[in-house]
CSV table of C-alpha atoms and ligand atoms in Angstrom, one decimal:
chain,number,residue,atom,x,y,z
A,1,MET,CA,-124.6,44.6,54.5
A,2,THR,CA,-123.3,48.1,53.9
A,3,LYS,CA,-125.5,50.8,55.4
A,4,PHE,CA,-125.4,54.5,55.2
A,5,CYS,CA,-126.5,57.1,57.8
A,6,ILE,CA,-129.7,58.8,56.8
A,7,GLY,CA,-128.5,61.9,58.7
A,8,CYS,CA,-125.2,62.6,57.0
A,9,GLY,CA,-124.8,59.9,54.3
A,10,VAL,CA,-121.6,58.3,55.7
A,11,GLN,CA,-121.1,54.6,55.8
A,12,LEU,CA,-122.2,53.1,59.2
A,13,GLN,CA,-119.5,51.2,61.1
A,14,CYS,CA,-118.9,49.9,64.6
A,15,ASP,CA,-115.1,49.3,64.6
A,16,ASP,CA,-113.7,52.8,65.3
A,17,TYR,CA,-115.3,55.1,67.8
A,18,PHE,CA,-113.3,58.1,66.5
A,19,GLU,CA,-114.2,57.6,62.8
A,20,ASP,CA,-117.2,59.1,61.2
A,21,GLY,CA,-120.2,56.7,60.9
A,22,TYR,CA,-119.7,55.0,64.3
A,23,VAL,CA,-122.6,53.2,65.9
A,24,ASN,CA,-122.6,51.0,69.0
A,25,PRO,CA,-122.0,47.3,67.9
A,26,ASP,CA,-125.3,46.2,69.4
A,27,MET,CA,-127.2,48.7,67.3
A,28,ILE,CA,-125.5,48.2,63.9
A,29,ASP,CA,-128.3,45.9,62.6
A,30,THR,CA,-131.2,48.1,63.7
A,31,THR,CA,-130.1,51.7,63.5
A,32,ILE,CA,-130.2,54.0,60.5
A,33,MET,CA,-128.3,56.9,62.0
A,34,CYS,CA,-124.7,57.3,63.1
A,35,LYS,CA,-123.9,58.4,66.7
A,36,ARG,CA,-122.6,61.8,65.6
A,37,CYS,CA,-125.9,62.6,63.8
A,38,PHE,CA,-128.0,61.2,66.7
A,39,ARG,CA,-126.2,63.4,69.3
A,40,LEU,CA,-126.4,66.4,67.0
A,41,LYS,CA,-130.1,66.0,66.2
A,42,ASN,CA,-131.3,65.1,69.7
A,43,TYR,CA,-128.9,67.1,71.9
A,44,GLY,CA,-127.4,69.7,69.7
A,45,GLU,CA,-123.9,68.2,70.4
A,46,TYR,CA,-121.5,68.8,67.6
A,47,ARG,CA,-118.5,66.6,66.8
A,48,VAL,CA,-115.9,67.8,64.2
A,49,SER,CA,-115.7,65.4,61.3
A,50,ASN,CA,-112.3,63.9,60.5
A,51,LYS,CA,-112.9,64.6,56.8
A,52,SER,CA,-111.0,67.3,54.9
A,53,ASN,CA,-112.0,69.9,52.4
A,54,SER,CA,-110.1,68.0,49.7
A,55,TYR,CA,-112.2,64.9,50.5
A,56,TYR,CA,-115.4,67.0,50.0
A,57,LYS,CA,-114.1,68.4,46.7
A,58,GLY,CA,-113.1,64.9,45.6
A,59,ILE,CA,-116.7,63.8,46.1
A,60,ILE,CA,-118.3,66.6,44.1
A,61,LYS,CA,-115.6,66.5,41.4
A,62,ASP,CA,-117.3,63.6,39.7
A,63,ILE,CA,-120.7,65.4,39.7
A,64,PHE,CA,-119.2,68.2,37.6
A,65,ARG,CA,-118.6,65.6,34.8
A,66,MET,CA,-122.2,64.4,34.8
A,67,ASN,CA,-124.6,66.3,32.6
A,68,GLU,CA,-127.3,66.7,35.3
A,69,LEU,CA,-129.1,69.7,36.5
A,70,VAL,CA,-127.3,71.3,39.5
A,71,LEU,CA,-128.9,73.5,42.1
A,72,HIS,CA,-126.2,75.8,43.4
A,73,ILE,CA,-127.3,76.9,46.9
A,74,VAL,CA,-125.7,80.1,48.1
A,75,ASP,CA,-126.4,81.6,51.5
A,76,ILE,CA,-127.4,85.2,50.6
A,77,PHE,CA,-125.6,86.4,53.7
A,78,ASN,CA,-122.5,84.4,53.1
A,79,LEU,CA,-121.7,84.3,49.4
A,80,GLY,CA,-118.3,82.8,50.1
A,81,ASN,CA,-116.4,81.3,47.2
A,82,ILE,CA,-119.4,81.3,44.9
A,83,GLU,CA,-117.0,81.2,41.9
A,84,TYR,CA,-115.6,77.8,42.9
A,85,ILE,CA,-118.7,75.9,41.8
A,86,TYR,CA,-119.7,78.4,39.1
A,87,SER,CA,-116.3,77.9,37.4
A,88,LYS,CA,-116.8,74.1,37.4
A,89,VAL,CA,-120.4,73.5,36.5
A,90,PHE,CA,-121.1,73.5,32.8
A,91,SER,CA,-124.2,71.4,32.9
A,92,PRO,CA,-127.5,73.3,33.3
A,93,SER,CA,-127.6,75.0,36.7
A,94,ILE,CA,-129.8,77.2,38.8
A,95,LEU,CA,-128.5,79.7,41.4
A,96,VAL,CA,-130.6,79.4,44.5
A,97,LEU,CA,-130.1,82.3,46.9
A,98,SER,CA,-131.1,80.8,50.3
A,99,LYS,CA,-132.2,82.2,53.6
A,100,ILE,CA,-133.7,85.3,52.0
A,101,ASP,CA,-135.8,85.6,55.2
A,102,ILE,CA,-132.8,87.0,57.1
A,103,LEU,CA,-132.4,90.1,54.9
A,104,PRO,CA,-134.6,93.1,55.9
A,105,LYS,CA,-138.0,92.9,54.2
A,106,SER,CA,-137.5,96.3,52.6
A,107,ILE,CA,-134.9,94.8,50.3
A,108,ASN,CA,-135.8,94.9,46.6
A,109,GLU,CA,-135.6,91.2,45.6
A,110,GLU,CA,-135.8,91.9,41.9
A,111,ARG,CA,-132.7,94.1,42.0
A,112,LEU,CA,-130.9,91.5,44.0
A,113,ILE,CA,-131.8,88.8,41.4
A,114,SER,CA,-130.7,90.9,38.5
A,115,TYR,CA,-127.4,91.7,40.2
A,116,PHE,CA,-126.6,87.9,40.3
A,117,LYS,CA,-128.0,87.3,36.8
A,118,LYS,CA,-125.7,89.9,35.4
A,119,LYS,CA,-122.7,88.7,37.3
A,120,TYR,CA,-123.2,85.0,36.6
A,121,PRO,CA,-124.9,84.7,33.2
A,122,ARG,CA,-124.4,81.0,32.8
A,123,TYR,CA,-127.1,80.1,35.4
A,124,LYS,CA,-130.3,79.2,33.7
A,125,GLU,CA,-132.2,80.9,36.4
A,126,VAL,CA,-131.6,82.8,39.7
A,127,ILE,CA,-134.2,82.5,42.5
A,128,ALA,CA,-134.3,83.6,46.1
A,129,ILE,CA,-135.9,81.2,48.6
A,130,SER,CA,-136.4,80.6,52.3
A,131,SER,CA,-136.7,77.0,53.3
A,132,ASP,CA,-137.6,78.2,56.8
A,133,LYS,CA,-140.5,80.3,55.6
A,134,ASN,CA,-141.5,78.0,52.7
A,135,TYR,CA,-140.9,80.9,50.4
A,136,HIS,CA,-140.7,80.2,46.6
A,137,MET,CA,-140.5,76.4,47.1
A,138,ASP,CA,-143.2,75.7,44.5
A,139,GLU,CA,-141.6,78.1,42.1
A,140,LEU,CA,-138.3,76.3,42.5
A,141,PHE,CA,-139.9,72.9,42.2
A,142,ASP,CA,-141.4,74.1,38.8
A,143,LEU,CA,-138.0,75.3,37.6
A,144,ILE,CA,-136.4,72.0,38.6
A,145,MET,CA,-139.0,70.1,36.6
A,146,LYS,CA,-138.4,72.4,33.6
A,147,TYR,CA,-134.6,72.2,33.5
A,148,LYS,CA,-133.8,68.7,34.8
A,149,GLU,CA,-131.9,66.5,32.3
A,150,SER,CA,-133.0,63.2,34.0
A,151,ASN,CA,-134.5,62.1,37.3
A,152,SER,CA,-131.4,63.1,39.2
A,153,VAL,CA,-130.8,66.7,40.4
A,154,TYR,CA,-127.7,67.6,42.4
A,155,VAL,CA,-127.8,70.1,45.2
A,156,MET,CA,-124.4,71.7,45.7
A,157,GLY,CA,-122.8,74.6,47.6
A,158,ASN,CA,-120.8,75.7,50.6
A,159,SER,CA,-121.1,74.1,53.9
A,160,ASN,CA,-124.0,75.8,55.9
A,161,SER,CA,-125.5,77.3,52.8
A,162,GLY,CA,-128.8,75.5,53.6
A,163,LYS,CA,-128.7,72.5,51.1
A,164,SER,CA,-130.1,69.9,53.5
A,165,THR,CA,-132.6,72.2,55.0
A,166,PHE,CA,-133.9,72.9,51.5
A,167,ILE,CA,-134.2,69.2,50.7
A,168,ASN,CA,-136.0,68.5,54.0
A,169,LYS,CA,-138.5,71.2,53.0
A,170,MET,CA,-139.0,69.4,49.6
A,171,ILE,CA,-139.5,66.1,51.5
A,172,LYS,CA,-142.0,67.8,53.8
A,173,ASN,CA,-143.9,69.6,51.0
A,174,TYR,CA,-144.0,66.8,48.3
A,175,THR,CA,-143.6,63.4,50.0
A,176,ASP,CA,-145.0,61.3,52.9
A,177,ASN,CA,-141.5,60.5,54.0
A,178,LYS,CA,-140.7,61.3,57.7
A,179,ASN,CA,-137.0,60.7,57.5
A,180,PHE,CA,-135.1,64.0,57.3
A,181,ILE,CA,-131.5,64.8,56.7
A,182,VAL,CA,-129.6,66.2,59.8
A,183,THR,CA,-128.9,69.9,59.6
A,184,SER,CA,-126.9,72.3,61.8
A,185,CYS,CA,-125.3,75.7,61.9
A,186,MET,CA,-121.9,74.0,62.4
A,187,PRO,CA,-119.6,73.2,59.4
A,188,SER,CA,-119.7,69.9,57.6
A,189,THR,CA,-122.9,68.3,58.8
A,190,THR,CA,-123.5,66.3,55.6
A,191,LEU,CA,-120.5,64.1,54.9
A,192,ASN,CA,-121.5,62.1,51.8
A,193,VAL,CA,-124.0,62.2,48.9
A,194,ILE,CA,-127.5,61.4,50.1
A,195,SER,CA,-130.2,60.4,47.6
A,196,ILE,CA,-133.8,61.5,48.3
A,197,LYS,CA,-136.6,60.4,46.1
A,198,ILE,CA,-139.2,63.1,45.8
A,199,ASN,CA,-141.4,61.4,43.3
A,200,ASP,CA,-141.1,58.9,40.3
A,201,GLU,CA,-139.6,61.7,38.2
A,202,LEU,CA,-137.3,63.4,40.7
A,203,THR,CA,-134.5,62.4,43.0
A,204,LEU,CA,-132.6,65.1,44.8
A,205,LEU,CA,-129.0,64.4,45.7
A,206,ASP,CA,-127.6,66.2,48.7
A,207,THR,CA,-123.9,66.7,48.7
A,208,PRO,CA,-121.3,67.6,51.4
A,209,GLY,CA,-120.6,71.3,51.4
A,210,ILE,CA,-117.3,72.9,50.4
A,211,ILE,CA,-115.5,74.5,53.3
A,212,ASN,CA,-114.8,78.2,52.7
A,213,GLU,CA,-111.4,78.5,54.3
A,214,GLY,CA,-111.8,82.3,54.8
A,215,ASP,CA,-115.0,81.9,56.7
A,216,VAL,CA,-114.9,83.2,60.3
A,217,VAL,CA,-116.7,80.0,61.6
A,218,ASN,CA,-113.4,78.1,61.1
A,219,TYR,CA,-111.7,80.3,63.7
A,220,LEU,CA,-114.3,80.8,66.4
A,221,PRO,CA,-115.4,78.5,69.3
A,222,GLU,CA,-118.7,76.6,69.0
A,223,ASP,CA,-120.7,78.9,71.3
A,224,VAL,CA,-119.8,82.0,69.2
A,225,VAL,CA,-120.4,80.2,65.9
A,226,LYS,CA,-124.0,79.4,67.2
A,227,ARG,CA,-124.5,83.1,68.0
A,228,ILE,CA,-123.2,84.5,64.7
A,229,ASN,CA,-125.5,82.1,62.8
A,230,ILE,CA,-128.5,84.3,61.7
A,231,LYS,CA,-131.9,82.8,62.4
A,232,HIS,CA,-134.1,85.8,62.1
A,233,GLU,CA,-134.4,89.0,60.0
A,234,ILE,CA,-131.3,91.1,60.5
A,235,LYS,CA,-131.9,94.6,62.0
A,236,PRO,CA,-128.9,96.5,60.5
A,237,ARG,CA,-127.0,98.5,63.0
A,238,ILE,CA,-126.6,102.1,61.7
A,239,TYR,CA,-123.9,104.5,62.8
A,240,GLN,CA,-123.3,108.1,61.8
A,241,ILE,CA,-119.5,108.3,62.0
A,242,LYS,CA,-118.4,111.9,62.6
A,243,GLU,CA,-114.8,111.2,63.7
A,244,LYS,CA,-112.4,108.3,63.8
A,245,CYS,CA,-113.9,105.6,66.1
A,246,ALA,CA,-113.8,101.9,66.8
A,247,LEU,CA,-116.5,99.2,66.8
A,248,ILE,CA,-115.8,96.3,69.2
A,249,LEU,CA,-117.4,93.1,68.2
A,250,GLU,CA,-117.3,91.3,71.6
A,251,ASP,CA,-114.1,89.1,71.6
A,252,ILE,CA,-114.4,88.4,67.9
A,253,GLY,CA,-112.6,91.4,66.7
A,254,ARG,CA,-112.5,95.2,66.2
A,255,ILE,CA,-113.3,97.5,63.3
A,256,ASN,CA,-111.7,101.0,63.2
A,257,VAL,CA,-113.6,103.5,61.0
A,258,LEU,CA,-111.2,106.2,59.9
A,259,ASP,CA,-113.5,108.5,57.8
A,260,LYS,CA,-116.8,110.3,58.2
A,261,SER,CA,-119.5,108.1,56.8
A,262,ASN,CA,-122.9,106.6,57.5
A,263,ILE,CA,-122.4,102.9,57.9
A,264,SER,CA,-124.9,100.0,58.2
A,265,ILE,CA,-123.7,96.7,59.6
A,266,TYR,CA,-125.5,93.5,58.7
A,267,ILE,CA,-124.7,91.0,61.4
A,268,SER,CA,-126.4,88.6,63.7
A,269,ASN,CA,-128.7,90.4,66.1
A,270,ASN,CA,-127.1,88.3,68.9
A,271,ILE,CA,-123.7,89.9,68.6
A,272,ASP,CA,-123.1,93.0,70.7
A,273,ILE,CA,-121.3,96.0,69.1
A,274,GLU,CA,-119.6,98.6,71.3
A,275,HIS,CA,-119.0,102.0,69.7
A,276,VAL,CA,-116.0,103.5,71.4
A,277,ASN,CA,-113.5,106.3,70.8
A,278,PHE,CA,-110.5,105.5,68.7
A,279,ASP,CA,-107.7,104.5,71.0
A,280,LYS,CA,-104.8,102.0,71.3
A,281,ASN,CA,-105.6,98.4,70.2
A,282,ASP,CA,-103.8,96.5,72.9
A,283,LYS,CA,-106.5,93.9,73.4
A,284,TYR,CA,-106.5,93.1,69.7
A,285,LYS,CA,-102.8,93.1,68.9
A,286,ASP,CA,-102.8,89.3,68.5
A,287,LEU,CA,-105.3,89.6,65.7
A,288,LYS,CA,-104.4,90.3,62.1
A,289,LEU,CA,-104.9,93.8,60.8
A,290,THR,CA,-106.4,94.5,57.4
A,291,LYS,CA,-106.5,98.1,56.3
A,292,ILE,CA,-109.0,98.5,53.5
A,293,HIS,CA,-110.6,101.2,51.4
A,294,VAL,CA,-114.3,100.8,50.7
A,295,ASP,CA,-115.9,102.9,47.9
A,296,SER,CA,-119.4,104.1,48.3
A,297,ASP,CA,-120.6,101.6,45.7
A,298,GLU,CA,-119.0,98.7,47.5
A,299,ASP,CA,-119.7,96.6,50.7
A,300,LEU,CA,-117.0,95.6,53.2
A,301,VAL,CA,-117.3,91.9,53.9
A,302,ILE,CA,-115.9,90.0,56.8
A,303,GLU,CA,-116.6,86.4,55.6
A,304,GLY,CA,-119.3,84.6,57.5
A,305,LEU,CA,-119.6,87.4,60.1
A,306,CYS,CA,-121.0,90.6,58.6
A,307,PHE,CA,-121.1,93.0,55.7
A,308,ILE,CA,-121.0,96.8,55.9
A,309,LYS,CA,-122.6,99.3,53.6
A,310,VAL,CA,-121.1,102.8,53.5
A,311,SER,CA,-122.5,106.1,52.4
A,312,ASP,CA,-119.1,107.6,51.4
A,313,ASP,CA,-115.7,106.3,50.5
A,314,THR,CA,-114.4,105.0,53.9
A,315,VAL,CA,-111.1,103.5,55.1
A,316,PHE,CA,-111.4,100.7,57.7
A,317,GLU,CA,-108.9,98.9,59.9
A,318,VAL,CA,-110.2,95.4,60.6
A,319,TYR,CA,-108.7,93.2,63.3
A,320,MET,CA,-109.7,89.6,62.9
A,321,LYS,CA,-108.2,86.1,63.5
A,322,GLU,CA,-105.5,85.3,60.9
A,323,GLY,CA,-107.2,83.4,58.0
A,324,VAL,CA,-110.5,85.2,58.0
A,325,SER,CA,-111.2,86.8,54.6
A,326,VAL,CA,-111.8,90.6,54.7
A,327,TYR,CA,-112.6,92.1,51.3
A,328,THR,CA,-114.8,94.5,49.3
A,329,ARG,CA,-117.4,93.6,46.7
A,330,ASP,CA,-120.0,95.4,44.6
A,331,LYS,CA,-122.8,96.5,46.9
A,332,ILE,CA,-125.5,93.7,46.8
A,333,ILE,CA,-128.2,95.9,48.3
A,334,ASN,CA,-128.5,99.2,46.5
A,335,LYS,CA,-131.7,101.0,47.3
A,336,GLU,CA,-134.0,99.3,49.8
B,1,GTP,N1,-133.0,81.7,58.6
B,1,GTP,C1,-132.8,80.6,57.8
B,1,GTP,N2,-131.9,79.7,58.1
B,1,GTP,C2,-131.7,78.6,57.3
B,1,GTP,C3,-132.5,78.4,56.1
B,1,GTP,N3,-132.0,77.3,55.5
B,1,GTP,C4,-131.1,76.8,56.3
B,1,GTP,N4,-130.9,77.6,57.4
B,1,GTP,C5,-129.9,77.4,58.5
B,1,GTP,O1,-128.6,77.3,58.0
B,1,GTP,C6,-127.8,76.4,58.7
B,1,GTP,C7,-127.1,75.4,57.8
B,1,GTP,O2,-128.2,74.6,57.2
B,1,GTP,P1,-127.9,73.1,56.5
B,1,GTP,O3,-129.1,72.8,55.8
B,1,GTP,O4,-127.4,72.2,57.6
B,1,GTP,O5,-126.7,73.5,55.5
B,1,GTP,P2,-125.9,72.6,54.5
B,1,GTP,O6,-125.7,73.4,53.3
B,1,GTP,O7,-126.6,71.3,54.3
B,1,GTP,O8,-124.5,72.4,55.3
B,1,GTP,P3,-123.4,71.1,55.1
B,1,GTP,O9,-124.2,69.8,55.4
B,1,GTP,O10,-122.5,71.4,56.2
B,1,GTP,O11,-122.9,71.2,53.8
B,1,GTP,C8,-128.8,75.7,59.8
B,1,GTP,O12,-128.6,76.4,61.0
B,1,GTP,C9,-130.1,76.0,59.2
B,1,GTP,O13,-131.2,76.1,60.2
B,1,GTP,C10,-133.5,79.4,55.8
B,1,GTP,O14,-134.2,79.4,54.8
B,1,GTP,N5,-133.6,80.5,56.7
B,2,MG,MG1,-126.1,69.4,54.7
């Protein structure tokens, strides 16, 4: 009988140890979870999946053709390639800004919501949630019941955006089920569509996340990825830059600030930043340099790592691993 892992959705098999879905042959009849999920859930041990981004895109491609409600889950800290799904979903969809608990409490949520509503007008609704803090879960449940086309509602978004954590919270809040989907801060935890019945009128379908190729997590070792993952409210690091200087982000990279400006860096509280005089960059010469001008109404974004607000137009030199996206966007936090 074909069985699927309750942790990641992949088909269970006992033939190939190195393939996803592997379980020991003597357990294939009794277990409901693959070895990869078991080790991740119980020991925090992560194993890279052998599936590619085009495989994940292939899975969700068919969903775009269905006329079902889509919840597009976007990590508020890591917007990534939000346009990818936005440009493909034409069925009713709700933009769910997840992990709102990690932004400072002083942030004006209404302004944040109207920023996204204006920029992405095809979403029926935009809502900010925190699955960790159980914030706006009932409100989102009501929106789902209002807009759903049938019993099936698809949950889509980038890898690590918090899709499975959100579904687990729905399971906890609205069902007696004790089987939860496996979640982690490492990329590609969910590998296949997982169907979760919430009640007789609602089944949520978790989907594998899209890998954002410019995300810094693709280029850093596991221990650093775990530390850049933001678990608690960010305390922005604020610097009054009076003359050219450099900010050293441990071994991850370096940011030279070339103009006078007040800058606020939104980054994991676990990453040390050293503020040093501007000097030669010998240590970082193997990293790629991006020289970038940031207007005072823009943020500088280093994908998956941080974003920086500036008080005045400022030029930065950013040294990061080749492949990491460094770009500007309209400021998402205006007045706090
Ligand atoms: N602070 C905070 N962290 C969250 C929240 N929701 C999810 N996370 C964390 O975000 C990381 C990714 O969560 P997942 O639910 O595994 O993300 P996913 O979208 O299912 O990822 P894939 O399965 O790879 O597509 C985990 O470390 C979660 O603990 C939240 O509301 N607040
Ligand atoms: Mg998942």
